[in-house]
Amino acid sequence: MSDLHTELKKSIIEQLNLEDMEVNEIENDEPLFGDGLGLDSIDALELIVLMEKDYGIKLSDPQQGKEVFNSINTMADFIEKNRTR
Amino acid sequence: MNRLYVNGISSISPQSEDILETGNLREYQSNIIPALKHDYKSMIQPMMLRRMSNAVKMGLFCSKKTLLDAQLDMPDAIMVGTGQGCLQDTEKFMEAMLTAEEGLLSPTSFIQSTHNTVGGQIALDLKCTAYNMTYTQNSVSFESALLDALLQARTESGTQNILVGGVDEVSPAFTGFQELDGQLKKEPVKNTDLLWSKTPGSIFSETASFFMLGSQETENSYAELVDVEIINTAEIQNIGERTERFLQTKNLTSSAIDIVILGNNGDSRYDPFYHELQEKLFAETLQLAYKHLVGENNSVSAYAFWIASKILKENKIPDFIKLNDLNCSKPRRILIYNQYLGKNHGLILLQKL
Amino acid sequence: MKGVAITGMGIISSIGRDLEETSDSLKSGRSGIDKPNIFQTKHSNILVGEISFSNSELENNLDLEMNHTFSRATMLGAYAIKQLLVNTGLKDIPSETGIISGTSVGGIDMTERYFHDYPENTENRRFIRAQHPGFSTEMIAEYFGLKGFVSTISTACSSSANAIMMGARMIESGKLKRVIVGGSDCLTKFTLNGFHSLMILSENNCRPFDQDRDGLNLGEAAAYILLEADDCIGDRKVLGRVTGYGNANDAFHQTASSENGEGAYLAISKALKKAGIKSRDIDYINAHGTGTKNNDLSESFAFQRAFGDEIPPFSSTKAYTGHTLGAAGAVEAIFSLISLQEQKVFPNLNFKSGMKETGLFPVTKPTKMKISNILSNSFGFGGNCTSLIFQKDE
């Protein structure tokens, strides 16, 4: 697991107040929304903020977020390709 | 005209829920006192809980306990009174916005900041699509919710079980502003000494008290809610007459009231409203107080409603809530009177079944 | 069903400082949406429905003392009620008249202005209490000498619609003979940044019910109506009647509307039932129609469920005023009353093409028609859905 993956999991837990969750409980390919981690549309907005704050990536369309935020893997891939910081 | 019975109750405050039975009175040496923590996880899903401020947690937890107490799954209407609403999230979003100078902001605290978040989250948790209202009128927020419940019970045939509650929370900066405004005492005071204080201000707290009001009496019924009155502006010398006028609408006089529960909060500027009733209209009536237990906030009269419900069911009146030396072994009618900063006066009348 | 009489109205919004201006703007299709001029924000490119009075102009108009505690929403509220009294011909309003006001954020404009200043300076601390919605209503009540029943509802964007509903109940039950109901909200950084963080503000003029709608415009307004028991109206004119009302909760999401419009559908159904009329008796709907993807679709589905194939002519007037949050229900109640008076409905501005999902077309031109019953929708955060029905006085 790359540092980025771990870093992402840590910030997701913190940003989304997933108090009872540990980094190793989130699988890299587990769906973040729906049946997986169970995140919802408010979390999606929080993740958009996280992307901009931590990686300088602007997502203006929440729809685009759906694909990017599929799993930790998809997020990490997207960040690697598009990060400005 | 339908009658309205108190069929379930629950309360969260700086005191434990068995305080009237055990007499286990908690003492605080602070002018801002938080509510006791509860096992919120036992009743609220963690994914919901993670975004909830104290007011939302307390309100939802109390609502679910009230439903359990009343042995009901679903209310026909939900009415919440909260004078200051979701202060904690409002403060959080405000601070973030000012710090970021309107830059990048995460939306969660804004979403949770609206005054009707408690009511909305109760509906969401219970999957309750019924009528859902939030009143926010300073110290008569809970009274406004009660009035709505009374009107609905009288006019809407399908509305039989109404969940009504009052909830308010504290938050660092906003409650601090109230301190700057002179609403909190400047000097530290022990809650148990509050009523005898001779200085301005009071102690602030967070509480939630919820009730199931039903049009049918049940085995669990505590009392009957007779009526409620809201008076925005009154003078000290008129408060007795206004109270009598309210009782007259029920064909009652002050002698028909066995217990009066008063909102004395140790604020030397405004306690004279209560003294006026204590010394005149209800001089011969057992007088009770409660803010030395749970402090002051905009929906704390709901806590008085909780005490009144318990007394009317259980006939137990511990000495530590008495303001005078009178006794009353079988109270039939209890009148609650409360105001804040000399405005937003509320009268609530309950009677024994 | 006779309903509760409405005998007065007063309004101020970005499309008019009084009833006449408001009515002219509605008829001529003049929108009040533009870049902010008075309202100070970093987002100065975001379009809003701003009222062209500065705070000091409002202070002067209301003749407030130097050390007053009126927030902008309070001043707008008092201004609108002043209009109401002028229009009603009531010189003095009896002190036992009740007031129920709806607002989403009350005086938070003052808190955001003085947040860092309060600890340092004593001067502006008089605004500390002004943050709370109830205080705003109290100040309005005091301004007009109202001393009895004063209450406030804060259910986000349905606040003033709910205030109208509660007022109607108070009159019907005989608890009050006369009550001023409505609401007020002003533009604040708090709400603008809040909606911005939710990514539902449009960068353009909002286009409710359009396939290419991309969000809402915020606005500010105050609007109040006077409800009276029939036995105190005398020979004064009845402008219309509140015959139906209903509130239901969507119980779906804290901010988003459900896919099938459950809450909206239930609110509409309750209002129809209360009014004792059938869905085909509704001649026009003033929709909530904020211009967000989510609301307009959900509301359209609710229309389909409540009205089947015969959805009455409808429009959202949000493209005129912007979404005035807690005031929106009362603003649109007054628009509905103007429609009843003039037998004319006002267009859904900026509409081009119907949504793929429903293909519904709103009214796009000022249209003369026979109108007896108008349904007005207002939905808010927390799943709060309210429908009101206004009927022509016969």
mmCIF file of N, CA and C in Angstrom, chain B residues 225-303:
data_model
loop_
_atom_site.group_PDB
_atom_site.id
_atom_site.type_symbol
_atom_site.label_atom_id
_atom_site.label_comp_id
_atom_site.label_asym_id
_atom_site.label_seq_id
_atom_site.Cartn_x
_atom_site.Cartn_y
_atom_site.Cartn_z
ATOM 1 N N LEU B 225 -52.372 17.700 29.634
ATOM 2 C CA LEU B 225 -52.006 19.082 29.303
ATOM 3 C C LEU B 225 -53.301 19.842 29.076
ATOM 4 N N VAL B 226 -53.555 20.862 29.892
ATOM 5 C CA VAL B 226 -54.822 21.574 29.787
ATOM 6 C C VAL B 226 -54.723 22.733 28.779
ATOM 7 N N ASP B 227 -53.737 23.581 28.975
ATOM 8 C CA ASP B 227 -53.612 24.709 28.042
ATOM 9 C C ASP B 227 -52.267 25.394 28.225
ATOM 10 N N VAL B 228 -51.977 26.281 27.300
ATOM 11 C CA VAL B 228 -50.722 27.016 27.341
ATOM 12 C C VAL B 228 -50.988 28.440 26.870
ATOM 13 N N GLU B 229 -50.237 29.386 27.440
ATOM 14 C CA GLU B 229 -50.423 30.792 27.079
ATOM 15 C C GLU B 229 -49.057 31.428 26.837
ATOM 16 N N ILE B 230 -48.990 32.255 25.809
ATOM 17 C CA ILE B 230 -47.750 32.950 25.476
ATOM 18 C C ILE B 230 -48.000 34.455 25.513
ATOM 19 N N ILE B 231 -47.202 35.157 26.301
ATOM 20 C CA ILE B 231 -47.345 36.611 26.413
ATOM 21 C C ILE B 231 -45.980 37.221 26.155
ATOM 22 N N ASN B 232 -45.856 37.981 25.094
ATOM 23 C CA ASN B 232 -44.528 38.509 24.781
ATOM 24 C C ASN B 232 -44.068 39.559 25.778
ATOM 25 N N THR B 233 -44.941 40.517 26.070
ATOM 26 C CA THR B 233 -44.519 41.647 26.891
ATOM 27 C C THR B 233 -45.477 41.831 28.050
ATOM 28 N N ALA B 234 -44.940 41.900 29.257
ATOM 29 C CA ALA B 234 -45.765 42.152 30.439
ATOM 30 C C ALA B 234 -44.925 42.897 31.468
ATOM 31 N N GLU B 235 -45.590 43.674 32.290
ATOM 32 C CA GLU B 235 -44.899 44.369 33.374
ATOM 33 C C GLU B 235 -44.988 43.505 34.625
ATOM 34 N N ILE B 236 -44.041 43.711 35.534
ATOM 35 C CA ILE B 236 -44.033 42.923 36.766
ATOM 36 C C ILE B 236 -45.378 43.033 37.483
ATOM 37 N N GLN B 237 -45.872 44.263 37.590
ATOM 38 C CA GLN B 237 -47.113 44.451 38.359
ATOM 39 C C GLN B 237 -48.334 43.836 37.670
ATOM 40 N N ASN B 238 -48.203 43.502 36.380
ATOM 41 C CA ASN B 238 -49.352 42.923 35.667
ATOM 42 C C ASN B 238 -49.321 41.409 35.573
ATOM 43 N N ILE B 239 -48.198 40.802 35.968
ATOM 44 C CA ILE B 239 -48.047 39.383 35.662
ATOM 45 C C ILE B 239 -49.068 38.532 36.436
ATOM 46 N N GLY B 240 -49.419 38.993 37.659
ATOM 47 C CA GLY B 240 -50.438 38.287 38.429
ATOM 48 C C GLY B 240 -51.777 38.319 37.722
ATOM 49 N N GLU B 241 -52.132 39.500 37.230
ATOM 50 C CA GLU B 241 -53.422 39.658 36.548
ATOM 51 C C GLU B 241 -53.447 38.846 35.255
ATOM 52 N N ARG B 242 -52.320 38.845 34.506
ATOM 53 C CA ARG B 242 -52.262 38.077 33.270
ATOM 54 C C ARG B 242 -52.418 36.583 33.551
ATOM 55 N N THR B 243 -51.813 36.139 34.673
ATOM 56 C CA THR B 243 -51.918 34.730 35.059
ATOM 57 C C THR B 243 -53.362 34.379 35.419
ATOM 58 N N GLU B 244 -53.983 35.278 36.191
ATOM 59 C CA GLU B 244 -55.385 35.040 36.563
ATOM 60 C C GLU B 244 -56.285 34.992 35.335
ATOM 61 N N ARG B 245 -56.004 35.882 34.382
ATOM 62 C CA ARG B 245 -56.818 35.925 33.166
ATOM 63 C C ARG B 245 -56.719 34.601 32.397
ATOM 64 N N PHE B 246 -55.502 34.061 32.369
ATOM 65 C CA PHE B 246 -55.307 32.763 31.706
ATOM 66 C C PHE B 246 -56.108 31.677 32.430
ATOM 67 N N LEU B 247 -56.036 31.667 33.769
ATOM 68 C CA LEU B 247 -56.763 30.649 34.533
ATOM 69 C C LEU B 247 -58.275 30.799 34.328
ATOM 70 N N GLN B 248 -58.736 32.053 34.238
ATOM 71 C CA GLN B 248 -60.168 32.300 34.031
ATOM 72 C C GLN B 248 -60.674 31.664 32.746
ATOM 73 N N THR B 249 -59.824 31.633 31.707
ATOM 74 C CA THR B 249 -60.277 31.027 30.458
ATOM 75 C C THR B 249 -60.558 29.543 30.652
ATOM 76 N N LYS B 250 -60.028 28.968 31.720
ATOM 77 C CA LYS B 250 -60.302 27.560 32.058
ATOM 78 C C LYS B 250 -61.300 27.473 33.211
ATOM 79 N N ASN B 251 -61.953 28.586 33.515
ATOM 80 C CA ASN B 251 -62.881 28.670 34.654
ATOM 81 C C ASN B 251 -62.228 28.310 35.967
ATOM 82 N N LEU B 252 -60.990 28.745 36.146
ATOM 83 C CA LEU B 252 -60.259 28.452 37.374
ATOM 84 C C LEU B 252 -59.801 29.750 38.027
ATOM 85 N N THR B 253 -59.548 29.650 39.329
ATOM 86 C CA THR B 253 -58.888 30.758 40.017
ATOM 87 C C THR B 253 -57.566 30.234 40.570
ATOM 88 N N SER B 254 -56.763 31.143 41.143
ATOM 89 C CA SER B 254 -55.444 30.738 41.622
ATOM 90 C C SER B 254 -55.542 29.677 42.725
ATOM 91 N N SER B 255 -56.655 29.659 43.451
ATOM 92 C CA SER B 255 -56.784 28.678 44.536
ATOM 93 C C SER B 255 -56.925 27.249 44.006
ATOM 94 N N ALA B 256 -57.247 27.115 42.719
ATOM 95 C CA ALA B 256 -57.370 25.772 42.135
ATOM 96 C C ALA B 256 -56.004 25.191 41.770
ATOM 97 N N ILE B 257 -54.970 26.010 41.867
ATOM 98 C CA ILE B 257 -53.619 25.552 41.527
ATOM 99 C C ILE B 257 -52.945 25.019 42.790
ATOM 100 N N ASP B 258 -52.506 23.774 42.758
ATOM 101 C CA ASP B 258 -51.882 23.166 43.935
ATOM 102 C C ASP B 258 -50.381 23.415 43.977
ATOM 103 N N ILE B 259 -49.776 23.469 42.807
ATOM 104 C CA ILE B 259 -48.334 23.693 42.750
ATOM 105 C C ILE B 259 -48.037 24.667 41.620
ATOM 106 N N VAL B 260 -47.155 25.616 41.890
ATOM 107 C CA VAL B 260 -46.682 26.467 40.807
ATOM 108 C C VAL B 260 -45.174 26.228 40.663
ATOM 109 N N ILE B 261 -44.741 25.943 39.422
ATOM 110 C CA ILE B 261 -43.314 25.727 39.156
ATOM 111 C C ILE B 261 -42.778 26.989 38.485
ATOM 112 N N LEU B 262 -41.823 27.613 39.146
ATOM 113 C CA LEU B 262 -41.357 28.921 38.699
ATOM 114 C C LEU B 262 -39.936 28.857 38.151
ATOM 115 N N GLY B 263 -39.657 29.781 37.252
ATOM 116 C CA GLY B 263 -38.375 29.739 36.544
ATOM 117 C C GLY B 263 -37.281 30.593 37.164
ATOM 118 N N ASN B 264 -37.371 30.865 38.452
ATOM 119 C CA ASN B 264 -36.317 31.669 39.120
ATOM 120 C C ASN B 264 -34.936 31.187 38.692
ATOM 121 N N ASN B 265 -34.118 32.159 38.225
ATOM 122 C CA ASN B 265 -32.781 31.747 37.786
ATOM 123 C C ASN B 265 -31.669 32.551 38.450
ATOM 124 N N GLY B 266 -32.023 33.236 39.540
ATOM 125 C CA GLY B 266 -31.012 33.963 40.299
ATOM 126 C C GLY B 266 -30.550 35.251 39.653
ATOM 127 N N ASP B 267 -31.253 35.703 38.602
ATOM 128 C CA ASP B 267 -30.903 36.964 37.961
ATOM 129 C C ASP B 267 -31.668 38.081 38.675
ATOM 130 N N SER B 268 -30.920 38.873 39.447
ATOM 131 C CA SER B 268 -31.563 39.877 40.304
ATOM 132 C C SER B 268 -32.413 40.865 39.507
ATOM 133 N N ARG B 269 -32.152 40.982 38.218
ATOM 134 C CA ARG B 269 -32.894 41.949 37.415
ATOM 135 C C ARG B 269 -34.298 41.471 37.071
ATOM 136 N N TYR B 270 -34.435 40.155 36.884
ATOM 137 C CA TYR B 270 -35.713 39.651 36.360
ATOM 138 C C TYR B 270 -36.442 38.676 37.281
ATOM 139 N N ASP B 271 -35.786 38.178 38.329
ATOM 140 C CA ASP B 271 -36.491 37.306 39.262
ATOM 141 C C ASP B 271 -37.692 37.991 39.934
ATOM 142 N N PRO B 272 -37.714 39.343 40.020
ATOM 143 C CA PRO B 272 -38.911 39.979 40.582
ATOM 144 C C PRO B 272 -40.223 39.561 39.900
ATOM 145 N N PHE B 273 -40.172 39.145 38.631
ATOM 146 C CA PHE B 273 -41.396 38.620 37.997
ATOM 147 C C PHE B 273 -41.926 37.416 38.787
ATOM 148 N N TYR B 274 -40.997 36.564 39.201
ATOM 149 C CA TYR B 274 -41.420 35.371 39.959
ATOM 150 C C TYR B 274 -41.820 35.760 41.375
ATOM 151 N N HIS B 275 -41.034 36.683 41.988
ATOM 152 C CA HIS B 275 -41.340 37.109 43.351
ATOM 153 C C HIS B 275 -42.757 37.674 43.437
ATOM 154 N N GLU B 276 -43.135 38.398 42.389
ATOM 155 C CA GLU B 276 -44.484 38.979 42.355
ATOM 156 C C GLU B 276 -45.547 37.880 42.537
ATOM 157 N N LEU B 277 -45.396 36.787 41.827
ATOM 158 C CA LEU B 277 -46.363 35.691 41.961
ATOM 159 C C LEU B 277 -46.190 34.975 43.301
ATOM 160 N N GLN B 278 -44.932 34.812 43.731
ATOM 161 C CA GLN B 278 -44.655 34.102 44.992
ATOM 162 C C GLN B 278 -45.279 34.835 46.180
ATOM 163 N N GLU B 279 -45.206 36.169 46.125
ATOM 164 C CA GLU B 279 -45.656 36.951 47.280
ATOM 165 C C GLU B 279 -47.145 37.237 47.250
ATOM 166 N N LYS B 280 -47.751 37.221 46.076
ATOM 167 C CA LYS B 280 -49.159 37.604 46.006
ATOM 168 C C LYS B 280 -50.050 36.429 45.596
ATOM 169 N N LEU B 281 -50.193 36.251 44.286
ATOM 170 C CA LEU B 281 -51.174 35.282 43.782
ATOM 171 C C LEU B 281 -50.984 33.883 44.364
ATOM 172 N N PHE B 282 -49.727 33.436 44.479
ATOM 173 C CA PHE B 282 -49.493 32.058 44.919
ATOM 174 C C PHE B 282 -48.791 31.984 46.276
ATOM 175 N N ALA B 283 -49.059 32.975 47.128
ATOM 176 C CA ALA B 283 -48.425 33.005 48.455
ATOM 177 C C ALA B 283 -48.805 31.765 49.275
ATOM 178 N N GLU B 284 -49.996 31.248 49.042
ATOM 179 C CA GLU B 284 -50.459 30.090 49.820
ATOM 180 C C GLU B 284 -50.334 28.789 49.017
ATOM 181 N N THR B 285 -49.573 28.830 47.973
ATOM 182 C CA THR B 285 -49.447 27.658 47.093
ATOM 183 C C THR B 285 -48.025 27.114 47.184
ATOM 184 N N LEU B 286 -47.901 25.799 47.095
ATOM 185 C CA LEU B 286 -46.563 25.205 47.073
ATOM 186 C C LEU B 286 -45.831 25.684 45.817
ATOM 187 N N GLN B 287 -44.629 26.224 46.036
ATOM 188 C CA GLN B 287 -43.845 26.769 44.920
ATOM 189 C C GLN B 287 -42.585 25.927 44.700
ATOM 190 N N LEU B 288 -42.337 25.553 43.468
ATOM 191 C CA LEU B 288 -41.147 24.761 43.153
ATOM 192 C C LEU B 288 -40.246 25.517 42.177
ATOM 193 N N ALA B 289 -38.960 25.167 42.209
ATOM 194 C CA ALA B 289 -38.001 25.752 41.269
ATOM 195 C C ALA B 289 -37.146 24.628 40.684
ATOM 196 N N TYR B 290 -36.462 24.913 39.597
ATOM 197 C CA TYR B 290 -35.685 23.846 38.938
ATOM 198 C C TYR B 290 -34.391 24.331 38.298
ATOM 199 N N LYS B 291 -34.236 25.625 38.146
ATOM 200 C CA LYS B 291 -33.041 26.086 37.428
ATOM 201 C C LYS B 291 -31.774 25.977 38.272
ATOM 202 N N HIS B 292 -31.914 25.750 39.606
ATOM 203 C CA HIS B 292 -30.734 25.469 40.425
ATOM 204 C C HIS B 292 -30.270 24.028 40.203
ATOM 205 N N LEU B 293 -31.090 23.246 39.509
ATOM 206 C CA LEU B 293 -30.681 21.878 39.135
ATOM 207 C C LEU B 293 -30.027 21.894 37.757
ATOM 208 N N VAL B 294 -30.706 22.546 36.805
ATOM 209 C CA VAL B 294 -30.308 22.386 35.408
ATOM 210 C C VAL B 294 -29.925 23.675 34.703
ATOM 211 N N GLY B 295 -29.881 24.786 35.430
ATOM 212 C CA GLY B 295 -29.465 26.035 34.801
ATOM 213 C C GLY B 295 -30.539 26.647 33.913
ATOM 214 N N GLU B 296 -30.120 27.651 33.153
ATOM 215 C CA GLU B 296 -31.036 28.408 32.300
ATOM 216 C C GLU B 296 -30.730 28.106 30.844
ATOM 217 N N ASN B 297 -31.746 27.986 30.032
ATOM 218 C CA ASN B 297 -31.593 28.059 28.580
ATOM 219 C C ASN B 297 -32.959 28.308 27.972
ATOM 220 N N ASN B 298 -33.012 28.491 26.676
ATOM 221 C CA ASN B 298 -34.253 28.924 26.035
ATOM 222 C C ASN B 298 -35.349 27.869 25.975
ATOM 223 N N SER B 299 -35.032 26.616 26.261
ATOM 224 C CA SER B 299 -36.136 25.643 26.242
ATOM 225 C C SER B 299 -36.201 24.859 27.541
ATOM 226 N N VAL B 300 -35.670 25.466 28.596
ATOM 227 C CA VAL B 300 -35.592 24.756 29.870
ATOM 228 C C VAL B 300 -36.960 24.609 30.544
ATOM 229 N N SER B 301 -37.961 25.377 30.088
ATOM 230 C CA SER B 301 -39.298 25.183 30.664
ATOM 231 C C SER B 301 -39.819 23.786 30.326
ATOM 232 N N ALA B 302 -39.257 23.160 29.300
ATOM 233 C CA ALA B 302 -39.626 21.772 28.993
ATOM 234 C C ALA B 302 -39.179 20.857 30.135
ATOM 235 N N TYR B 303 -38.104 21.238 30.820
ATOM 236 C CA TYR B 303 -37.668 20.462 31.984
ATOM 237 C C TYR B 303 -38.683 20.608 33.120
#
